[in-house]
GROMACS .gro file of C-alpha atoms in nm:
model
  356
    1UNK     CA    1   3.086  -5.529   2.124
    2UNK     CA    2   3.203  -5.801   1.915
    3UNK     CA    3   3.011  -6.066   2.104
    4UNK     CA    4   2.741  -5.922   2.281
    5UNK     CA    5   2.596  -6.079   2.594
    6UNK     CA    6   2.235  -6.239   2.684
    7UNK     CA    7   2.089  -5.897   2.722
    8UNK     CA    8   2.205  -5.701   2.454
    9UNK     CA    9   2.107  -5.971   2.239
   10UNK     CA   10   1.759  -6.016   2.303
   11UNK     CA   11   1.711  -5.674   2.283
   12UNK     CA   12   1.862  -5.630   1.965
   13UNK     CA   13   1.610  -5.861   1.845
   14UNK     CA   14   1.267  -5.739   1.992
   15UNK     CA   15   1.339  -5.342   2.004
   16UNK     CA   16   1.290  -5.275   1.615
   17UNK     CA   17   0.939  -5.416   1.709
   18UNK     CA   18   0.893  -5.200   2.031
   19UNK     CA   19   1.019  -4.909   1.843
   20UNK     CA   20   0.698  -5.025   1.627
   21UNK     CA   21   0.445  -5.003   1.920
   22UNK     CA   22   0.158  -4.712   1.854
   23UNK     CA   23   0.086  -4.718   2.211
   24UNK     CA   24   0.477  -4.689   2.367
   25UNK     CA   25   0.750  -4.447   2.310
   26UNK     CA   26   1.040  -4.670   2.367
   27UNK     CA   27   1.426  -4.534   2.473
   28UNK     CA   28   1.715  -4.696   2.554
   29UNK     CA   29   1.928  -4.524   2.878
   30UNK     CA   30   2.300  -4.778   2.845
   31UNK     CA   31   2.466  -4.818   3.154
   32UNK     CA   32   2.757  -5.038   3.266
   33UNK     CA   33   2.870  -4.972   2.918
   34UNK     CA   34   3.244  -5.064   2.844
   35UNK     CA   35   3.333  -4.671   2.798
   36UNK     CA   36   3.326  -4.656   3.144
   37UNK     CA   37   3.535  -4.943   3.284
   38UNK     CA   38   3.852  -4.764   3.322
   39UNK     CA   39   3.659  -4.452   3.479
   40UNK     CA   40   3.679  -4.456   3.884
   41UNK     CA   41   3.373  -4.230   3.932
   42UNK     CA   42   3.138  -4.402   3.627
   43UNK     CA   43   2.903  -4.570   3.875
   44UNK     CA   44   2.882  -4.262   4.028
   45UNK     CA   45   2.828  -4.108   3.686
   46UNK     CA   46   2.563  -4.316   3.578
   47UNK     CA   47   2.358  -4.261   3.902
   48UNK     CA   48   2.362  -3.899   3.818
   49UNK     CA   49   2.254  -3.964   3.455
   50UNK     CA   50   1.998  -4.132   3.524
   51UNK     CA   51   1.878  -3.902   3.742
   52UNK     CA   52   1.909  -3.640   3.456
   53UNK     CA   53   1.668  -3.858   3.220
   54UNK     CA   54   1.427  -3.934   3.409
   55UNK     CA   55   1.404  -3.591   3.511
   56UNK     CA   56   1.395  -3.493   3.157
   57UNK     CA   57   1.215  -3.744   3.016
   58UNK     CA   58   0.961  -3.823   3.267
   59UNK     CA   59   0.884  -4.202   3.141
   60UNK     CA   60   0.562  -4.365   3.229
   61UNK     CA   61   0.754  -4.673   3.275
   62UNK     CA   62   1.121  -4.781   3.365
   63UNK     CA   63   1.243  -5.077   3.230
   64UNK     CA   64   1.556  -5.251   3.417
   65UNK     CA   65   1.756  -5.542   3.366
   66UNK     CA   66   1.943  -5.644   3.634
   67UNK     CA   67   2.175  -5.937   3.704
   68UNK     CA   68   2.227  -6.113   4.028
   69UNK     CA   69   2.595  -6.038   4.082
   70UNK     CA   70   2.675  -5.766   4.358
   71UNK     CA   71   2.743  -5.474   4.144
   72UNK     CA   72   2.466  -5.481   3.911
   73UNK     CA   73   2.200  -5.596   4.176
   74UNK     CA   74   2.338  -5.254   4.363
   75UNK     CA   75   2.339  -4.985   4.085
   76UNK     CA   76   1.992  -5.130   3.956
   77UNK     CA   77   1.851  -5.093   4.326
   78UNK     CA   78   1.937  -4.764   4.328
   79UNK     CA   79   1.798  -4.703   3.992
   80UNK     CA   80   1.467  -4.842   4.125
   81UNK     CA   81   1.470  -4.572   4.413
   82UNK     CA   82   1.518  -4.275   4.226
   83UNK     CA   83   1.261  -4.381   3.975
   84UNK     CA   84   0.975  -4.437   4.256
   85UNK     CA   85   1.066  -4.143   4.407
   86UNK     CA   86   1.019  -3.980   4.123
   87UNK     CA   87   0.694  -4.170   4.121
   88UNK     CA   88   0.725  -4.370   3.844
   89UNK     CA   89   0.623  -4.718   3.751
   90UNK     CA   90   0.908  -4.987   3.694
   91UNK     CA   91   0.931  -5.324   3.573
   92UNK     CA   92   1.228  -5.515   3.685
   93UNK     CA   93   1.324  -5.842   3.422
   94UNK     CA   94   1.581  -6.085   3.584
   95UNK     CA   95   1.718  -6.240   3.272
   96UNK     CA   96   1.934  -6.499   3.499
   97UNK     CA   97   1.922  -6.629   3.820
   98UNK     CA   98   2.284  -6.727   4.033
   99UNK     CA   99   2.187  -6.942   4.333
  100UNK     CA  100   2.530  -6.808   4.482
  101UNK     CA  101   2.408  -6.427   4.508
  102UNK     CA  102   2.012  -6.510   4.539
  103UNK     CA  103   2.098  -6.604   4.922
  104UNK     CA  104   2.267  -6.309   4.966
  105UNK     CA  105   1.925  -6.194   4.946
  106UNK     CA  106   1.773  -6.349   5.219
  107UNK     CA  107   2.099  -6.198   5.438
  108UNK     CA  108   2.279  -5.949   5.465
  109UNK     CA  109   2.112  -5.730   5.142
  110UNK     CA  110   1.726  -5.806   5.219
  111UNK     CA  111   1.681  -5.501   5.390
  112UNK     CA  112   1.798  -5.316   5.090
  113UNK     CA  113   1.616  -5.533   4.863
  114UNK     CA  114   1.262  -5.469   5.077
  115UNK     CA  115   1.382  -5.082   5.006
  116UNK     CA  116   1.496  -5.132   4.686
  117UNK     CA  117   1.350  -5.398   4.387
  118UNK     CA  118   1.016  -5.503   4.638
  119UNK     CA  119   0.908  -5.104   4.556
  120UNK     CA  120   0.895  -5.242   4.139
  121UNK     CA  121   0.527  -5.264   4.015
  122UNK     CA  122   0.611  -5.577   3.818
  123UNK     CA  123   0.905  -5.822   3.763
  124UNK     CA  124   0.992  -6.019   3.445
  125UNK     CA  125   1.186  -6.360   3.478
  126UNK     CA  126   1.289  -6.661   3.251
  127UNK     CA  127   1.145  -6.939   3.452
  128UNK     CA  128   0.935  -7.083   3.645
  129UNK     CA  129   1.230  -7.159   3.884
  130UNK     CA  130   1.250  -6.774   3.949
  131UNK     CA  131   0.913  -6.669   3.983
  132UNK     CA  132   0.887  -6.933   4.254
  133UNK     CA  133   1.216  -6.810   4.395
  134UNK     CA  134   1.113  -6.405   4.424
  135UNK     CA  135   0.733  -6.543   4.555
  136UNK     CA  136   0.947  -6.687   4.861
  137UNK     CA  137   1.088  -6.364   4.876
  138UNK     CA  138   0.738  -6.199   4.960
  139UNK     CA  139   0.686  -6.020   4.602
  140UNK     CA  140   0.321  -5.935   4.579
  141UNK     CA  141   0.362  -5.753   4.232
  142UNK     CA  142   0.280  -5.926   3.911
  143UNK     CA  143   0.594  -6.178   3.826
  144UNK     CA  144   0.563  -6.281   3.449
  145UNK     CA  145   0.748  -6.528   3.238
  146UNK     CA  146   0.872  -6.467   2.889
  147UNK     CA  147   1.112  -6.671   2.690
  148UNK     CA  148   1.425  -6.504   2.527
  149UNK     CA  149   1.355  -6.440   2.175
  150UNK     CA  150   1.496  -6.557   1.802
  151UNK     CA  151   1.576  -6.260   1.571
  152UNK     CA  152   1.376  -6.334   1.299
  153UNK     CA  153   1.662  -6.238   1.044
  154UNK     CA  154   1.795  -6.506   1.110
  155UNK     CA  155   1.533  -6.751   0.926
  156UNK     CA  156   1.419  -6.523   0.635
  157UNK     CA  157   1.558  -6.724   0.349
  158UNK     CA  158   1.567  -7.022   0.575
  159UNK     CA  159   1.392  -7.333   0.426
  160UNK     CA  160   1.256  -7.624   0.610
  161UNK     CA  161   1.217  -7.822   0.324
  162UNK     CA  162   1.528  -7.787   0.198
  163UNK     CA  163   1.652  -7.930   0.555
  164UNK     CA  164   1.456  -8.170   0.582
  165UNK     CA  165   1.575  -8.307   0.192
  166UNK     CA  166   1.960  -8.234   0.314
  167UNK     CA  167   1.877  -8.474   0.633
  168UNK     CA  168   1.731  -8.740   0.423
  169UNK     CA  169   1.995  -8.787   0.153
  170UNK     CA  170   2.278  -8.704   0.361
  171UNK     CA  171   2.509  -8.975   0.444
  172UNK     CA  172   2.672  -8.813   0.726
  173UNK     CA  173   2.496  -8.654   1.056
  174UNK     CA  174   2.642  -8.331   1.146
  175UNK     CA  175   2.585  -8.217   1.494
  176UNK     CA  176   2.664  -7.856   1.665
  177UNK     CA  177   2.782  -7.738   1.964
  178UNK     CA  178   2.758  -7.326   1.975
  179UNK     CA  179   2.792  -7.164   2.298
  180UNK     CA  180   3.006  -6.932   2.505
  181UNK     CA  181   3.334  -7.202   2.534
  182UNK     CA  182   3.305  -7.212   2.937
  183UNK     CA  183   3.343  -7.535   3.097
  184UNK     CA  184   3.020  -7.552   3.238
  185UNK     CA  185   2.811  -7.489   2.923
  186UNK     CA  186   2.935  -7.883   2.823
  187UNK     CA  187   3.189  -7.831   2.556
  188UNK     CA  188   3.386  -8.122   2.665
  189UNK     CA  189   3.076  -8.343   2.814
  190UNK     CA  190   2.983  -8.306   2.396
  191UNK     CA  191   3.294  -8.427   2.296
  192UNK     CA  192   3.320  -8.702   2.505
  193UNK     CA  193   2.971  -8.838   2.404
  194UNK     CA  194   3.125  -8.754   2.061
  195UNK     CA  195   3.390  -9.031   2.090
  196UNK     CA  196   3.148  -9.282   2.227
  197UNK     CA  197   2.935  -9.280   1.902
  198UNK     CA  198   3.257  -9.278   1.670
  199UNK     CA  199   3.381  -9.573   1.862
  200UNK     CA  200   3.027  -9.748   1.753
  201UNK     CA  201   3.106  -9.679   1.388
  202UNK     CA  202   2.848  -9.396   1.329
  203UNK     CA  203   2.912  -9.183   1.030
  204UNK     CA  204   2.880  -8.839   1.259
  205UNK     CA  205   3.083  -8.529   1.247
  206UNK     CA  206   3.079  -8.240   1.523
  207UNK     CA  207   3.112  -7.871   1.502
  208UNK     CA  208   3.202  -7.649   1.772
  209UNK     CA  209   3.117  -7.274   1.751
  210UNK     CA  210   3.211  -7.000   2.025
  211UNK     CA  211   3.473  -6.860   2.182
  212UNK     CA  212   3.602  -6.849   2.535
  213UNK     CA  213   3.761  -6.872   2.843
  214UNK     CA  214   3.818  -7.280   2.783
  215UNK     CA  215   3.922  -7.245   2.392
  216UNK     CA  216   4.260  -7.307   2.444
  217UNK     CA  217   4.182  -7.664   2.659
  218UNK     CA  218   3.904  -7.769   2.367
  219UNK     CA  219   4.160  -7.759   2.133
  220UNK     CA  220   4.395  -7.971   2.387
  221UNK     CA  221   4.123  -8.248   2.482
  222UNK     CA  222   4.041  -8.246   2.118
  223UNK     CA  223   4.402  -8.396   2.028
  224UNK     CA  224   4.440  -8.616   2.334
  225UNK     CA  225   4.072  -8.769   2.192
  226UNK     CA  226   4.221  -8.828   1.885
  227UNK     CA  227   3.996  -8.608   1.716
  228UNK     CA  228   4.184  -8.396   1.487
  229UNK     CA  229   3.986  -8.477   1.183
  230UNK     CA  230   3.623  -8.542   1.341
  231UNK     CA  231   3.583  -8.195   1.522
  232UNK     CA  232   3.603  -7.868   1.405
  233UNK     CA  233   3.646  -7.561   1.590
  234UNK     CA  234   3.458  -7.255   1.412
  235UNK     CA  235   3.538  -6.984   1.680
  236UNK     CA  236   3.281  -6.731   1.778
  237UNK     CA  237   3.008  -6.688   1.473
  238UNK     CA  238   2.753  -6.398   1.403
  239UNK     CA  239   2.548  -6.292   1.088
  240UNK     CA  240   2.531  -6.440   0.762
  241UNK     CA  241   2.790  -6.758   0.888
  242UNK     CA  242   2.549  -6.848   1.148
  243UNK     CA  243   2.303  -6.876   0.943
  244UNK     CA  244   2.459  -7.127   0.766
  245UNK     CA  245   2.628  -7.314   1.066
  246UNK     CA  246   2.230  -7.359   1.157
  247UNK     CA  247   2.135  -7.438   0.839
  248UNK     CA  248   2.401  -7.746   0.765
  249UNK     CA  249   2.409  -7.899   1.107
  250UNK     CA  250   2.137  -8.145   1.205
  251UNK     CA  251   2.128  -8.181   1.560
  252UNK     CA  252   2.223  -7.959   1.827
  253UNK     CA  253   2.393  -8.073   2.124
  254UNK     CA  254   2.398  -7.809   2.466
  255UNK     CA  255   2.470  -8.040   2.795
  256UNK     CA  256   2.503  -7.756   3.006
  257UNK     CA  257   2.481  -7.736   3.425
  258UNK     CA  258   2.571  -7.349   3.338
  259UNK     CA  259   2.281  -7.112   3.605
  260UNK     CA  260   2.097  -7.073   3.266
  261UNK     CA  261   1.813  -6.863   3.211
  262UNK     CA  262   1.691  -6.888   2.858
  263UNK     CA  263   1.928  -6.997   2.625
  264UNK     CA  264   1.855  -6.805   2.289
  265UNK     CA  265   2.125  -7.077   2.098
  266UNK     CA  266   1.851  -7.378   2.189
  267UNK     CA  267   1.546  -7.144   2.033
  268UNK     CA  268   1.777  -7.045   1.766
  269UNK     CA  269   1.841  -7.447   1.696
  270UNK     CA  270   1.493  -7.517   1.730
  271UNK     CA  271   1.405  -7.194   1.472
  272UNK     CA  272   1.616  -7.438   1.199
  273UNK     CA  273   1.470  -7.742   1.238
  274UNK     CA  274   1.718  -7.918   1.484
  275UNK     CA  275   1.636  -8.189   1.779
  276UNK     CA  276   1.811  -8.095   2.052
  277UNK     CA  277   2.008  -8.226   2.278
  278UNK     CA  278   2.044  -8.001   2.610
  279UNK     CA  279   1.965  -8.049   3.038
  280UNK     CA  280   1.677  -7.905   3.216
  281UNK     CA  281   1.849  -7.588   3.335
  282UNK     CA  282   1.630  -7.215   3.353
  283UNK     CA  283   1.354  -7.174   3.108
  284UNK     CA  284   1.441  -7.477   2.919
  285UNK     CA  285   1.238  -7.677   3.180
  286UNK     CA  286   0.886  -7.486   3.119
  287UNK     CA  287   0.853  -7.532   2.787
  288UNK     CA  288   1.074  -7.857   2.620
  289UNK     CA  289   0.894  -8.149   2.529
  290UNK     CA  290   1.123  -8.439   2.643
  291UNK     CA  291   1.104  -8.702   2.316
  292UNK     CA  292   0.911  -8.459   2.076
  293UNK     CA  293   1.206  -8.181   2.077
  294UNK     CA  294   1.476  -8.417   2.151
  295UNK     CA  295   1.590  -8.563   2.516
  296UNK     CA  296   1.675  -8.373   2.831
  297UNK     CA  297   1.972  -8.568   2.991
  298UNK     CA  298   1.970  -8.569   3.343
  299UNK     CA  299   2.336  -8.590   3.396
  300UNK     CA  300   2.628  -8.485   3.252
  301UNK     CA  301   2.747  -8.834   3.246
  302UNK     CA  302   2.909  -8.845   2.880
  303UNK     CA  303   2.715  -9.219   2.822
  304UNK     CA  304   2.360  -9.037   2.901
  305UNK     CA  305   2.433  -8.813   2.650
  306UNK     CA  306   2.554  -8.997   2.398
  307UNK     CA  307   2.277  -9.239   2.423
  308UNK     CA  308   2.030  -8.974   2.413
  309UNK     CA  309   2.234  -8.862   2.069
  310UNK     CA  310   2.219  -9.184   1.939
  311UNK     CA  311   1.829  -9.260   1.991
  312UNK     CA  312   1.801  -9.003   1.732
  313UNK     CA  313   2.101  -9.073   1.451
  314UNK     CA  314   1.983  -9.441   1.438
  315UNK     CA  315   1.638  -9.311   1.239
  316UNK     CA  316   1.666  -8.995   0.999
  317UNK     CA  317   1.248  -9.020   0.969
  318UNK     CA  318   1.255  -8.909   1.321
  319UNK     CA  319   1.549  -8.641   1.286
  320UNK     CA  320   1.326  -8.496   1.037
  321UNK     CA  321   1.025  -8.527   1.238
  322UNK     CA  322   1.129  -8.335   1.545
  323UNK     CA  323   1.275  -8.100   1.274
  324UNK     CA  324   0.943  -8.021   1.194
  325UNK     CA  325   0.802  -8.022   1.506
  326UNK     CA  326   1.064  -7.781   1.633
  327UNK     CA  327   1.098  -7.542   1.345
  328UNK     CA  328   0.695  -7.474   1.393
  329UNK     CA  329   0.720  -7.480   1.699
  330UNK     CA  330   0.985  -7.193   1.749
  331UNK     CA  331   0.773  -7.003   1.456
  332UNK     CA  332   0.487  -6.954   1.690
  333UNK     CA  333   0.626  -6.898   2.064
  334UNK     CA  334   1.008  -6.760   2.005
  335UNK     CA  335   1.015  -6.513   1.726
  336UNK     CA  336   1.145  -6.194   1.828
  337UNK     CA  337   0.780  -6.008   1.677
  338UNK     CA  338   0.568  -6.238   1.906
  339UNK     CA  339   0.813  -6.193   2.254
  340UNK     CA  340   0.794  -5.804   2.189
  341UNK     CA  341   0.414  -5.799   2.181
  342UNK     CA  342   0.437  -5.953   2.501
  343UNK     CA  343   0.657  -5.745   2.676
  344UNK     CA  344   0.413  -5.458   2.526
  345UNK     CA  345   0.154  -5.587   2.679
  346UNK     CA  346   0.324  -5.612   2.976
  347UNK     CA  347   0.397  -5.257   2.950
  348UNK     CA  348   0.006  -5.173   2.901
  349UNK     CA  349  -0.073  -5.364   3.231
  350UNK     CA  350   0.152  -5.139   3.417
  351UNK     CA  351   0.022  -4.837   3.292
  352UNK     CA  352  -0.313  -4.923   3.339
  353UNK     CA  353  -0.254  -5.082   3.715
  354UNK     CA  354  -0.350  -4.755   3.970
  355UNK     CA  355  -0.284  -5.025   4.236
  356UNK     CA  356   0.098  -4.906   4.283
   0.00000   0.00000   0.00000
């Protein structure tokens, strides 16, 4: 796919490093895959190949990722009963959490659920948030936390030095917005915040990167702002010209009330040495140091966010020292290498728990 979702891109990150392990033979079963959309029978189809591999393969461990929307949360569940019936171990990894479904839980599907995911001998999630969530749900199986992860690629021939010398003699402040363009991931909150600075006379330009269902009304509020020459719309991004998006913007701005689990585009930032500017949402909550890595707004009142912006553009010595402090910090609790090893280990617990 041409842009991959959450999933497939954390796992296109961390598998060359499972693929690695000495101690795990990893394999990857697709399902849901777009081949089958126009098929009538394919989630039929898939039952029955999974079925098939498991038979054949007879994994220690199954590994499922399932989101909480009804169809998913349904072929998953069913995935889970054929593998414990089979008598193997699975881990179940929520990489999202949508409030909407999640009492659907409680109701009319938590029988099924009690049959179904409560069987798993261990569940992964993205946040605190969750774990507390599937605790009220009576889970007495190991629930871990892990953070998406930054495909180390990405920063290879990145410098922090060189960023940090860009940010001081630069005359202008370049901030980013990348994102899926869906109005609740704060395209336009940014660009109203946007127009509050430029009316105080700061010497800022914004980038907006993504694509979506919203492009067509960014462009629209972008010429009744008057914004023509200030913004620039990059479209969706990937490879080599993400890299350098990252590596010429300074700060990166993500007000979104979106049911987030990890955002990966906030690591990412953080991986190339830019404060950022985002909401406690998911994951985002457990780990961001409100001040040190840039401000949490509380709202999505444009003023709060701009104000928030502008406690950092008035003083390049402290853009470059959350740079710094960001850029290490991603180094040692993001990279794709590290986030593997702990989904590995992970992996070992399970197949060393005789609990189940």
């Amino acid at each position: 796919k041409a842009d991959p979702g959450g999933v497939a891109r954390y796992y296109n990150s961390v598998l060359p490093y499972l693929y690695k392990s000495k101690n795990f033979r990893v394999e990857i079963f697709e399902i849901g895959s777009t081949h089958g959309k126009n098929v009538f029978f394919h989630p039929i189809i898939d039952q029955i190949k999974f079925i098939r591999k498991i038979s054949l393969l007879k994994p220690d461990i199954v590994h499922i990722n399932p989101s909480l929307n009804f169809k998913s949360f349904i072929r998953d569940a069913l995935f889970i009963f054929w593998a414990k019936r089979k008598r193997i171990k699975v881990v179940v990894f929520f990489h999202g959490w949508e409030k909407k479904f999640a009492k659907k839980i409680n109701g009319i599907v938590k029988s099924f659920f009690k049959l179904t995911y409560k069987k798993a001998d261990a569940f992964i999630v993205l946040a605190s948030e969750f774990k507390s969530k599937l605790m009220s749900l009576k889970i007495n199986k190991p629930i871990h936390i892990l953070t998406t992860a930054v495909d180390e690629l990405l920063i290879d021939n990145f410098s922090i030095e060189k960023k940090i010398k860009k940010i001081e003699t630069s005359k202008t402040i370049h901030l980013l917005f990348l994102s899926r363009l869906e109005k609740e991931k704060g395209v336009f909150e940014t660009m109203d915040a946007f127009k509050l600075l430029l009316d105080k006379k700061y010497n800022i330009r914004l980038s907006i990167a993504g694509d979506g269902s919203v492009t067509k009304e960014v462009y629209g509020y972008i010429d009744k702002l008057g914004l023509g020459n200030k913004v620039f719309m990059l479209g969706y991004v990937k490879g080599k010209e993400k890299i350098d998006i990252f590596t010429q913007h300074d700060i990166y701005c993500f007000p979104t009330y979106h049911g987030e689990g990890m955002p990966t585009s906030v690591l990412e930032a953080m991986a190339f040495g830019m404060p950022v500017i985002t909401r406690p949402m998911g994951g985002i909550i457990d780990f961001f140091e409100n001040g040190k890595m840039g401000y949490l707004s509380k709202t999505t009142n444009p003023e709060e966010i701009a104000d928030n912006i502008e406690t950092i553009i008035g003083d390049k010595s402290r853009i470059c020292e959350i740079a710094l402090y960001n850029y290490y910090y991603a180094k040692k609790h993001f990279m794709a290498s590290i986030v593997a090893d702990k989904l590995l280990n992970i992996y070992f617990d399970i197949s060393h728990d005789n609990s189940g």
